[in-house]
Short mmCIF file of C-alpha atoms in Angstrom, two decimals:
data_model
loop_
_atom_site.label_atom_id
_atom_site.label_comp_id
_atom_site.label_asym_id
_atom_site.label_seq_id
_atom_site.Cartn_x
_atom_site.Cartn_y
_atom_site.Cartn_z
CA MET A 1 119.16 95.15 119.33
CA ASP A 2 116.09 93.10 118.33
CA LYS A 3 116.70 89.56 117.17
CA LYS A 4 116.41 89.08 113.43
CA GLN A 5 113.11 87.38 112.58
CA VAL A 6 113.50 84.50 110.12
CA ALA A 7 110.66 82.53 108.51
CA ILE A 8 111.63 79.01 107.42
CA ILE A 9 109.16 77.23 105.15
CA GLY A 10 109.41 73.46 105.40
CA ALA A 11 110.26 71.19 108.34
CA GLY A 12 112.19 68.54 106.48
CA ILE A 13 115.92 68.04 106.80
CA SER A 14 116.82 71.44 105.33
CA GLY A 15 114.26 73.26 107.47
CA LEU A 16 115.53 71.63 110.66
CA LEU A 17 119.10 72.54 109.76
CA ALA A 18 118.17 76.12 108.89
CA CYS A 19 116.38 76.46 112.21
CA LYS A 20 119.28 75.00 114.17
CA TYR A 21 121.92 77.25 112.62
CA CYS A 22 119.75 80.37 112.84
CA LEU A 23 119.34 79.70 116.54
CA SER A 24 123.09 79.23 116.91
CA LYS A 25 123.61 82.76 115.55
CA GLY A 26 121.08 84.29 117.94
CA PHE A 27 118.26 84.80 115.44
CA ASN A 28 114.57 84.12 116.03
CA PRO A 29 113.44 81.48 113.51
CA ILE A 30 109.91 80.24 113.04
CA VAL A 31 109.34 77.14 110.90
CA PHE A 32 106.07 76.46 109.06
CA ASP A 33 105.07 73.08 107.66
CA LEU A 34 101.82 71.79 106.22
CA GLU A 35 102.23 68.29 107.65
CA PRO A 36 101.33 67.09 111.17
CA ASP A 37 104.94 66.05 111.87
CA ILE A 38 108.48 66.95 110.86
CA GLY A 39 110.42 64.92 108.32
CA GLY A 40 109.62 66.31 104.86
CA VAL A 41 109.89 63.62 102.18
CA TRP A 42 110.54 60.98 104.84
CA LEU A 43 107.14 61.46 106.46
CA LYS A 44 105.17 59.66 103.76
CA THR A 45 106.99 56.96 101.86
CA ILE A 46 106.42 53.53 100.45
CA LYS A 47 106.66 50.73 103.02
CA THR A 48 109.99 49.36 101.78
CA THR A 49 111.77 52.72 101.40
CA ARG A 50 115.32 52.86 102.74
CA LEU A 51 118.27 55.19 102.46
CA GLN A 52 119.99 55.19 99.08
CA ALA A 53 123.38 56.10 100.56
CA PRO A 54 125.11 54.50 103.57
CA LYS A 55 124.12 56.19 106.82
CA ASP A 56 127.71 57.36 107.41
CA LEU A 57 127.21 59.67 104.44
CA TYR A 58 123.71 60.65 105.51
CA GLN A 59 123.97 62.12 108.98
CA PHE A 60 124.30 65.43 110.76
CA SER A 61 127.87 66.50 111.44
CA ASP A 62 127.27 66.88 115.19
CA PHE A 63 124.67 64.16 115.76
CA PRO A 64 125.69 60.57 114.85
CA TRP A 65 123.25 57.75 114.28
CA PRO A 66 122.43 55.83 117.46
CA ASP A 67 124.18 52.51 118.03
CA SER A 68 120.81 50.77 117.83
CA VAL A 69 120.69 51.43 114.07
CA VAL A 70 123.06 48.77 112.73
CA ASP A 71 121.88 48.46 109.12
CA PRO A 72 123.97 50.69 106.82
CA PHE A 73 120.75 51.63 104.98
CA PRO A 74 118.14 52.56 107.61
CA THR A 75 114.41 52.27 107.02
CA GLN A 76 111.97 55.15 106.75
CA GLN A 77 110.93 54.80 110.38
CA GLN A 78 114.54 54.80 111.55
CA VAL A 79 115.24 57.95 109.54
CA LEU A 80 112.17 59.66 110.99
CA GLU A 81 113.20 58.74 114.53
CA TYR A 82 116.68 60.09 113.84
CA LEU A 83 115.25 63.40 112.62
CA ARG A 84 112.93 63.68 115.63
CA SER A 85 115.82 62.97 117.97
CA TYR A 86 117.86 65.70 116.28
CA ALA A 87 115.02 68.20 116.64
CA ASN A 88 114.66 67.34 120.33
CA ARG A 89 118.40 67.38 120.99
CA PHE A 90 118.72 70.96 119.73
CA ASP A 91 115.34 72.11 121.08
CA LEU A 92 113.92 72.95 117.67
CA MET A 93 110.29 71.88 118.22
CA PRO A 94 109.23 75.06 120.10
CA HIS A 95 110.12 77.00 116.94
CA ILE A 96 108.09 74.78 114.55
CA LYS A 97 104.44 75.36 113.66
CA LEU A 98 102.99 72.20 112.12
CA GLN A 99 99.78 71.96 110.11
CA SER A 100 100.49 75.49 108.93
CA ARG A 101 100.13 76.15 105.22
CA VAL A 102 102.11 79.08 103.82
CA GLU A 103 99.75 80.61 101.28
CA SER A 104 102.05 83.33 99.95
CA ILE A 105 105.04 85.49 100.72
CA SER A 106 105.25 89.16 99.74
CA TYR A 107 108.20 91.55 99.83
CA ASP A 108 107.93 95.20 100.78
CA GLY A 109 111.21 97.00 100.15
CA PRO A 110 113.56 98.50 97.58
CA SER A 111 113.33 97.22 94.01
CA SER A 112 116.00 94.77 92.95
CA GLU A 113 116.06 95.96 89.33
CA THR A 114 118.85 98.48 89.84
CA TRP A 115 120.95 96.55 92.33
CA SER A 116 124.67 96.40 92.05
CA LEU A 117 124.98 94.53 95.36
CA TRP A 118 122.73 91.72 96.55
CA ASN A 119 119.96 92.61 98.99
CA GLY A 120 120.21 96.31 98.16
CA ILE A 121 123.10 96.77 100.57
CA GLY A 122 123.49 100.44 101.36
CA GLU A 123 119.98 101.20 100.08
CA GLY A 124 117.90 100.06 103.07
CA PHE A 125 116.24 96.77 103.86
CA GLY A 126 112.66 95.63 103.41
CA LYS A 127 110.42 93.08 105.09
CA TRP A 128 108.70 89.91 104.02
CA SER A 129 105.05 89.25 104.86
CA VAL A 130 104.29 85.55 105.21
CA ALA A 131 100.61 84.59 105.07
CA VAL A 132 100.05 81.35 107.00
CA ASN A 133 96.83 79.36 107.27
CA ASP A 134 96.41 77.30 110.45
CA ILE A 135 94.77 74.12 109.17
CA LYS A 136 93.37 73.18 112.58
CA THR A 137 91.43 76.44 113.01
CA ASP A 138 91.22 77.55 109.36
CA THR A 139 92.50 80.99 110.30
CA THR A 140 95.16 83.00 108.52
CA GLN A 141 97.87 85.07 110.18
CA VAL A 142 100.45 87.28 108.52
CA TYR A 143 103.97 87.17 109.96
CA VAL A 144 106.32 90.06 109.17
CA VAL A 145 109.94 88.89 109.07
CA ASP A 146 113.39 90.11 108.09
CA PHE A 147 114.40 87.06 106.07
CA VAL A 148 112.80 83.99 104.47
CA ILE A 149 114.44 80.60 103.93
CA LEU A 150 112.59 78.30 101.53
CA CYS A 151 113.16 74.64 102.41
CA LEU A 152 110.36 73.26 100.27
CA GLY A 153 112.34 70.49 98.60
CA ARG A 154 111.88 69.33 95.04
CA PHE A 155 110.62 65.80 95.71
CA LYS A 156 107.12 66.34 97.11
CA ASP A 157 103.78 68.14 96.78
CA VAL A 158 103.61 69.00 93.05
CA PRO A 159 103.51 65.79 90.97
CA ASN A 160 105.06 65.65 87.53
CA ILE A 161 102.45 64.03 85.28
CA PRO A 162 103.28 63.57 81.58
CA GLN A 163 101.09 65.46 79.13
CA PHE A 164 98.99 63.47 76.67
CA PRO A 165 97.09 64.48 73.52
CA THR A 166 93.33 64.77 73.91
CA GLY A 167 91.75 61.34 73.89
CA LYS A 168 94.98 59.55 74.73
CA GLY A 169 95.38 60.42 78.40
CA PRO A 170 94.09 58.98 81.69
CA GLU A 171 90.60 60.30 80.96
CA VAL A 172 89.96 57.39 78.55
CA PHE A 173 91.33 54.76 80.95
CA HIS A 174 88.70 52.66 82.75
CA GLY A 175 91.05 51.86 85.61
CA LYS A 176 92.73 54.13 88.14
CA ALA A 177 95.70 56.39 87.32
CA ILE A 178 97.48 57.99 90.27
CA HIS A 179 100.84 59.53 91.11
CA SER A 180 103.28 57.76 93.42
CA MET A 181 102.70 60.60 95.90
CA GLU A 182 99.14 59.33 96.41
CA TYR A 183 100.33 55.74 96.79
CA ALA A 184 102.98 56.74 99.35
CA ALA A 185 100.38 58.72 101.33
CA MET A 186 98.28 55.60 101.87
CA ASP A 187 98.49 53.55 105.01
CA HIS A 188 100.83 50.64 104.20
CA ASP A 189 98.08 48.04 104.60
CA LYS A 190 95.73 50.12 102.48
CA ALA A 191 98.39 50.46 99.77
CA ALA A 192 98.85 46.68 99.70
CA GLU A 193 95.10 46.17 99.43
CA PHE A 194 94.92 48.78 96.66
CA VAL A 195 97.20 46.78 94.33
CA LYS A 196 96.30 43.28 95.48
CA GLY A 197 95.00 41.14 92.63
CA LYS A 198 95.43 43.97 90.14
CA LYS A 199 97.51 44.36 86.99
CA VAL A 200 99.66 47.40 87.71
CA VAL A 201 101.75 49.53 85.37
CA VAL A 202 104.41 51.67 87.01
CA VAL A 203 105.66 54.55 84.87
CA GLY A 204 109.25 55.42 85.78
CA PHE A 205 112.22 53.36 86.95
CA GLY A 206 113.80 55.52 89.61
CA LYS A 207 113.94 54.61 93.27
CA THR A 208 110.21 55.09 93.82
CA GLY A 209 109.23 53.17 90.70
CA LEU A 210 111.50 50.31 91.70
CA ASP A 211 110.09 50.16 95.23
CA ILE A 212 106.47 50.19 94.05
CA ALA A 213 107.09 47.49 91.44
CA ARG A 214 108.78 45.27 93.99
CA GLU A 215 105.90 45.69 96.41
CA CYS A 216 103.37 44.84 93.70
CA SER A 217 105.31 41.74 92.60
CA SER A 218 105.66 40.48 96.17
CA ILE A 219 101.92 40.82 96.69
CA ASN A 220 100.65 39.54 93.34
CA GLY A 221 103.36 37.35 91.81
CA PRO A 222 103.21 36.32 88.13
CA LYS A 223 99.43 35.84 88.16
CA HIS A 224 98.98 39.62 88.13
CA PRO A 225 102.31 40.95 86.85
CA CYS A 226 103.53 44.49 87.35
CA THR A 227 104.97 46.25 84.30
CA ILE A 228 107.57 49.02 84.57
CA VAL A 229 107.45 51.41 81.61
CA TYR A 230 110.46 53.70 81.40
CA ARG A 231 112.41 55.79 78.91
CA HIS A 232 116.09 55.34 79.82
CA ASP A 233 118.28 52.86 81.63
CA HIS A 234 120.41 54.18 84.47
CA TRP A 235 123.15 52.45 86.44
CA LYS A 236 121.99 50.43 89.43
CA LEU A 237 124.29 49.65 92.34
CA PRO A 238 124.08 46.18 93.90
CA ASP A 239 126.37 47.40 96.69
CA TRP A 240 128.63 50.31 97.63
CA ALA A 241 131.95 48.46 97.18
CA PRO A 242 132.73 47.69 93.52
CA TRP A 243 135.25 44.84 93.38
CA GLY A 244 135.68 45.30 97.14
CA VAL A 245 136.74 48.96 96.90
CA PRO A 246 134.48 51.32 98.90
CA MET A 247 132.72 53.74 96.56
CA THR A 248 133.80 56.61 98.80
CA TYR A 249 137.42 56.10 97.69
CA LEU A 250 136.36 56.41 94.05
CA TYR A 251 133.99 59.39 94.16
CA PHE A 252 134.16 61.05 97.59
CA ASN A 253 137.77 62.16 98.00
CA ARG A 254 139.78 65.09 96.66
CA PHE A 255 141.82 62.97 94.29
CA SER A 256 138.66 61.81 92.51
CA GLU A 257 137.71 65.44 91.94
CA LEU A 258 141.10 66.20 90.39
CA LEU A 259 140.00 63.96 87.52
CA VAL A 260 137.11 66.21 86.46
CA HIS A 261 136.82 69.76 85.20
CA LYS A 262 135.28 72.08 87.75
CA PRO A 263 133.53 75.45 87.56
CA GLY A 264 135.93 78.26 88.38
CA GLU A 265 139.04 76.10 88.21
CA GLY A 266 142.35 77.68 87.22
CA PHE A 267 144.71 76.70 84.41
CA LEU A 268 146.67 74.11 86.40
CA LEU A 269 143.58 72.28 87.67
CA SER A 270 142.11 72.33 84.17
CA LEU A 271 145.32 70.91 82.71
CA LEU A 272 145.47 68.23 85.40
CA ALA A 273 141.85 67.18 84.78
CA THR A 274 142.60 66.88 81.06
CA LEU A 275 145.74 64.81 81.64
CA LEU A 276 143.93 62.54 84.09
CA SER A 277 140.85 62.04 81.90
CA PRO A 278 141.92 58.46 80.96
CA LEU A 279 141.93 57.61 84.67
CA ARG A 280 138.47 59.17 85.05
CA TRP A 281 137.26 56.92 82.23
CA GLY A 282 138.96 53.94 83.86
CA VAL A 283 137.30 54.52 87.24
CA SER A 284 133.89 54.62 85.60
CA LYS A 285 134.58 51.43 83.63
CA PHE A 286 135.86 49.77 86.82
CA VAL A 287 132.52 50.38 88.54
CA GLU A 288 130.52 49.44 85.45
CA SER A 289 132.34 46.11 85.13
CA HIS A 290 131.48 45.27 88.73
CA ILE A 291 127.82 46.13 88.20
CA LYS A 292 127.61 44.03 85.02
CA ARG A 293 129.28 41.14 86.86
CA ARG A 294 126.78 41.31 89.73
CA LEU A 295 123.61 42.17 87.82
CA PRO A 296 122.21 40.51 84.65
CA LEU A 297 121.87 43.82 82.84
CA VAL A 298 122.99 42.36 79.52
CA LYS A 299 120.50 39.51 79.74
CA PHE A 300 117.58 41.87 80.26
CA ASP A 301 118.85 44.60 77.90
CA MET A 302 119.30 47.09 80.75
CA VAL A 303 122.85 48.31 80.13
CA PRO A 304 122.82 52.14 80.03
CA GLN A 305 124.18 53.89 76.96
CA HIS A 306 126.13 56.39 79.05
CA SER A 307 128.84 56.12 81.69
CA PHE A 308 128.40 55.43 85.38
CA SER A 309 130.17 58.71 86.08
CA LYS A 310 127.51 60.67 84.22
CA ASP A 311 124.80 59.12 86.38
CA ALA A 312 126.86 59.83 89.50
CA ARG A 313 127.29 63.48 88.53
CA SER A 314 123.55 63.71 87.75
CA CYS A 315 122.54 61.96 91.01
CA LEU A 316 120.74 59.29 88.99
CA VAL A 317 122.57 56.23 90.31
CA LEU A 318 120.09 53.84 91.89
CA TYR A 319 121.01 51.60 94.82
CA MET A 320 119.21 48.28 94.43
CA PRO A 321 119.15 46.27 97.67
CA ASP A 322 118.68 42.51 97.32
CA PRO A 323 119.07 42.63 93.53
CA ASP A 324 118.65 38.85 93.13
CA ASN A 325 115.10 39.19 94.42
CA PHE A 326 114.32 41.82 91.79
CA PHE A 327 115.79 39.92 88.86
CA ASP A 328 114.12 36.69 90.02
CA ALA A 329 110.83 38.60 89.79
CA VAL A 330 111.75 39.71 86.26
CA GLU A 331 112.72 36.12 85.37
CA ASN A 332 109.43 34.63 86.60
CA LYS A 333 107.40 37.43 84.98
CA SER A 334 106.16 38.95 88.23
CA ILE A 335 107.78 42.13 86.89
CA ASN A 336 107.87 43.01 83.20
CA LEU A 337 110.14 45.71 81.80
CA LYS A 338 109.18 47.86 78.84
CA ARG A 339 111.41 50.65 77.57
CA SER A 340 109.64 53.27 75.49
CA GLN A 341 109.94 56.98 74.83
CA SER A 342 106.18 57.50 74.95
CA PHE A 343 102.86 55.77 75.44
CA SER A 344 99.14 56.50 75.37
CA PHE A 345 96.16 55.29 77.35
CA TYR A 346 93.30 53.22 76.03
CA GLU A 347 90.27 51.86 77.87
CA ASN A 348 91.96 48.76 79.31
CA GLY A 349 95.52 49.90 79.82
CA ILE A 350 98.30 51.63 77.94
CA TYR A 351 99.44 51.54 74.33
CA VAL A 352 103.19 51.75 73.74
CA ASP A 353 103.81 54.12 70.87
CA GLY A 354 105.92 52.81 68.04
CA ASP A 355 105.68 49.04 68.38
CA ASP A 356 101.96 48.32 68.59
CA THR A 357 102.18 46.89 72.12
CA HIS A 358 99.09 46.99 74.33
CA ILE A 359 99.64 46.44 78.05
CA GLU A 360 96.53 45.62 80.04
CA ALA A 361 96.26 47.38 83.37
CA GLU A 362 93.79 48.12 86.11
CA ILE A 363 96.06 50.61 87.89
CA VAL A 364 98.68 52.97 86.46
CA ILE A 365 101.04 54.62 88.94
CA PHE A 366 103.16 57.53 87.76
CA ALA A 367 106.56 57.38 89.49
CA THR A 368 107.65 60.31 87.38
CA GLY A 369 108.96 62.69 90.01
CA PHE A 370 107.87 66.15 91.00
CA ARG A 371 107.85 69.72 89.73
CA GLY A 372 109.50 71.39 92.68
CA GLU A 373 110.21 74.58 90.78
CA GLU A 374 106.45 75.19 90.56
CA LYS A 375 106.25 75.36 94.36
CA LEU A 376 108.98 77.96 94.41
CA LYS A 377 107.44 79.95 91.59
CA HIS A 378 103.93 80.18 92.99
CA ILE A 379 104.74 80.92 96.61
CA PHE A 380 105.67 84.50 95.68
CA GLU A 381 102.93 87.11 95.59
CA GLN A 382 105.10 89.16 93.25
CA SER A 383 105.08 87.30 89.92
CA THR A 384 108.45 88.84 89.00
CA PHE A 385 110.19 86.84 91.73
CA GLY A 386 108.43 83.68 90.57
CA HIS A 387 109.68 84.22 87.04
CA PHE A 388 113.21 84.78 88.33
CA ILE A 389 113.02 81.35 89.95
CA ALA A 390 111.30 79.23 87.32
CA ASP A 391 111.90 80.77 83.91
CA SER A 392 115.34 79.16 83.52
CA PRO A 393 116.01 75.47 82.73
CA ARG A 394 117.30 75.16 86.29
CA VAL A 395 116.77 77.36 89.36
CA PRO A 396 119.65 79.89 89.14
CA LEU A 397 121.09 80.33 92.63
CA TYR A 398 124.44 81.70 93.75
CA ARG A 399 126.16 79.04 95.84
CA GLU A 400 122.92 77.11 95.22
CA CYS A 401 121.42 79.24 98.01
CA ILE A 402 120.39 82.75 96.94
CA HIS A 403 119.02 84.37 93.81
CA ALA A 404 120.91 87.45 92.70
CA GLN A 405 117.70 89.50 92.31
CA ILE A 406 115.49 88.27 95.14
CA PRO A 407 116.18 90.15 98.38
CA GLN A 408 116.52 88.75 101.87
CA LEU A 409 115.63 85.22 100.82
CA ALA A 410 117.49 81.92 100.54
CA VAL A 411 116.67 78.47 99.20
CA ILE A 412 118.14 75.38 100.87
CA GLY A 413 117.84 71.79 99.71
CA PHE A 414 116.76 72.33 96.14
CA SER A 415 119.86 71.28 94.24
CA GLU A 416 121.00 67.67 94.54
CA SER A 417 124.08 65.78 95.68
CA LEU A 418 124.99 62.17 96.36
CA SER A 419 124.54 62.90 100.07
CA ASN A 420 121.90 65.59 100.44
CA MET A 421 121.93 65.87 104.22
CA TYR A 422 125.39 67.17 104.86
CA ILE A 423 125.35 69.39 101.77
CA SER A 424 122.16 70.94 103.14
CA GLU A 425 123.93 71.37 106.47
CA MET A 426 126.77 73.27 104.81
CA ARG A 427 124.24 75.49 103.06
CA ALA A 428 122.44 76.15 106.33
CA LYS A 429 125.76 77.19 107.90
CA TRP A 430 126.45 79.45 104.92
CA VAL A 431 123.03 81.14 105.02
CA ALA A 432 123.20 81.69 108.79
CA THR A 433 126.66 83.22 108.41
CA LEU A 434 125.34 85.42 105.61
CA LEU A 435 122.51 86.59 107.86
CA GLU A 436 125.10 87.37 110.50
CA GLY A 437 126.80 89.75 108.06
CA ALA A 438 130.04 87.75 108.04
CA ILE A 439 130.09 86.94 104.31
CA LYS A 440 131.25 89.47 101.77
CA LEU A 441 129.33 88.75 98.59
CA PRO A 442 130.54 89.76 95.15
CA ASN A 443 128.47 92.23 93.19
CA VAL A 444 125.39 91.03 91.35
CA ASP A 445 127.15 90.82 87.97
CA GLU A 446 129.88 88.61 89.46
CA MET A 447 127.26 86.43 91.15
CA LYS A 448 125.53 85.92 87.81
CA LYS A 449 128.83 85.02 86.17
CA ASP A 450 129.47 82.41 88.86
CA ILE A 451 125.97 80.98 88.36
CA ALA A 452 126.67 80.82 84.62
CA ARG A 453 129.91 78.90 85.25
CA TRP A 454 128.03 76.31 87.30
CA ASP A 455 125.32 76.19 84.62
CA GLU A 456 127.93 75.37 82.03
CA TYR A 457 129.50 72.71 84.26
CA MET A 458 126.12 71.06 84.86
CA LYS A 459 125.31 71.06 81.15
CA GLN A 460 128.67 69.42 80.40
CA SER A 461 128.48 66.87 83.23
CA SER A 462 124.77 66.03 83.31
CA GLY A 463 123.56 66.85 79.81
CA GLU A 464 119.77 66.74 79.60
CA TYR A 465 119.58 66.36 83.39
CA HIS A 466 121.34 69.61 84.24
CA TYR A 467 118.02 71.09 85.42
CA ARG A 468 118.45 68.96 88.56
CA SER A 469 121.27 71.31 89.67
CA SER A 470 123.35 68.36 90.79
CA VAL A 471 126.72 68.78 92.50
CA GLY A 472 127.07 64.99 92.67
CA ALA A 473 130.66 63.70 92.70
CA LEU A 474 131.81 67.31 93.14
CA GLU A 475 130.66 67.83 96.72
CA ILE A 476 134.13 68.63 98.07
CA TRP A 477 134.84 71.33 95.48
CA TYR A 478 131.40 72.81 96.12
CA ASN A 479 131.90 72.74 99.88
CA ASP A 480 135.29 74.39 99.41
CA GLN A 481 133.50 77.47 98.05
CA LEU A 482 131.19 77.58 101.04
CA CYS A 483 134.08 77.05 103.48
CA LYS A 484 136.02 79.89 101.90
CA ASP A 485 133.04 82.24 102.24
CA ILE A 486 132.32 81.47 105.90
CA GLY A 487 135.94 81.35 107.03
CA MET A 488 136.27 77.58 107.53
CA ASN A 489 139.47 75.78 106.60
CA ARG A 490 138.56 73.79 103.50
CA MET A 491 141.19 71.15 104.31
CA ARG A 492 139.21 69.16 106.87
CA LYS A 493 141.72 66.38 107.57
CA ASP A 494 145.20 66.14 109.09
CA GLY A 495 147.99 65.90 106.55
CA LEU A 496 148.29 66.11 102.77
CA PHE A 497 147.80 62.38 102.12
CA ALA A 498 144.61 62.21 104.20
CA ASN A 499 143.18 65.32 102.57
CA LEU A 500 143.90 64.01 99.10
CA PHE A 501 142.96 60.34 99.33
CA GLU A 502 140.70 59.74 102.35
CA PRO A 503 136.95 60.02 101.75
CA TYR A 504 135.17 63.15 102.95
CA GLY A 505 131.89 62.90 104.81
CA PRO A 506 129.56 64.78 107.17
CA THR A 507 131.71 64.54 110.29
CA ASP A 508 134.64 66.17 108.49
CA TYR A 509 132.66 69.41 108.48
CA TYR A 510 131.87 69.39 112.17
CA VAL A 511 132.91 72.57 113.95
CA ASN A 512 133.08 72.58 117.73
CA PRO A 513 130.98 75.61 118.79
CA LYS A 514 133.30 76.13 121.77
CA CYS A 515 136.33 76.63 119.56
#
């Protein structure tokens, strides 16, 4: 029998994992990536970028970090070297075509409109045509494959730029307005030269906005201050051990997940989550009290209006290394903070709507994220599939991997978690097992009902951020569903006490291929 041909689009973490697990099942994967090297979002970052989570939570289940990496939060270069080592260890590079732009994918097969079972099971299978442009030769080749795995990621390529009324946008600004993607793509020395001696406004206070502002303040000091303009405060972690208790014991074990309502839970689990809700509130307040003790959030009016747990479930918690350095910069006016729901441009900077504040600037950098759903939508030649993907507030995927009405295609790495790497690894295992024919899927109606249950959970847990499809602080429950489908024991530790109270991490999901 011919090997199943699988096209994987994207050579970041999810693409490498998809390739590795497809190979382990005897398939023939081919990975396409626009960039000249593997690494995805890690290939082009700001100079000071580090991991947000400790490396023990951000590793492959069967490939530990080398002993030479001693910092719990490795740098960009260390992460890239780790990914390259992984690709070499499992001989993935021969299956990866770099500098290859996927222009479109087109499906030729049975219509999905009348499906009762996903993929048209029992009705015949189609093929995907993947049009790929080789950047080096400017030639296009069409690859015909049995299955496509989209590993495009949501944090690169398509910048999210706020919309402005005519005459109030960047077009009236006499300085330069760019997205953080352009800043990160610069050579580090060139980036430093770009902001040197300039008044910079950074729009957005996530990880990227924080990193850029800190770089600007270290280069320019108070003489040319950097201003961060942002809409909402979110919780910032000075460390991963509130009051000396490792965060993993508070949000990464099964007991912590008993405190919250979960999609698809039964009556007893629902009752238990309700009864334990005071403890859930107490855990969040415990962490918040530590943060407010360590960071001068009250002094600088930066205390969020919502709980730490909400940010954890939305994957919006921000780890802030060396926080004293940041707040010293705020104290000496190297960094200014301005919270506002909206602003406009004028010739010499930005105008903060509502309080008549003008902020002079020569450079405005939008650290406002990306529109990853647009990449997914426009890669399809058939517009119907694009609408299936992007016409909902969040991308509706069963098990966060497959769309109920798009045949022979999976998406890995689009929804978020507090530790994206090992969640992506579990998804790659699930998709490879599905390709193998070893997963019995429910019918399409049941799949849609399950998606709706997760939608409702995300709306309840993340509110206005549910579009991020976050399974943060619910990784174990989510992985339990995947384990059940692929025939893995969901209890990954020895003994009831260990399974209930010990933190779960990537190595718990390692499966010896010889067993």
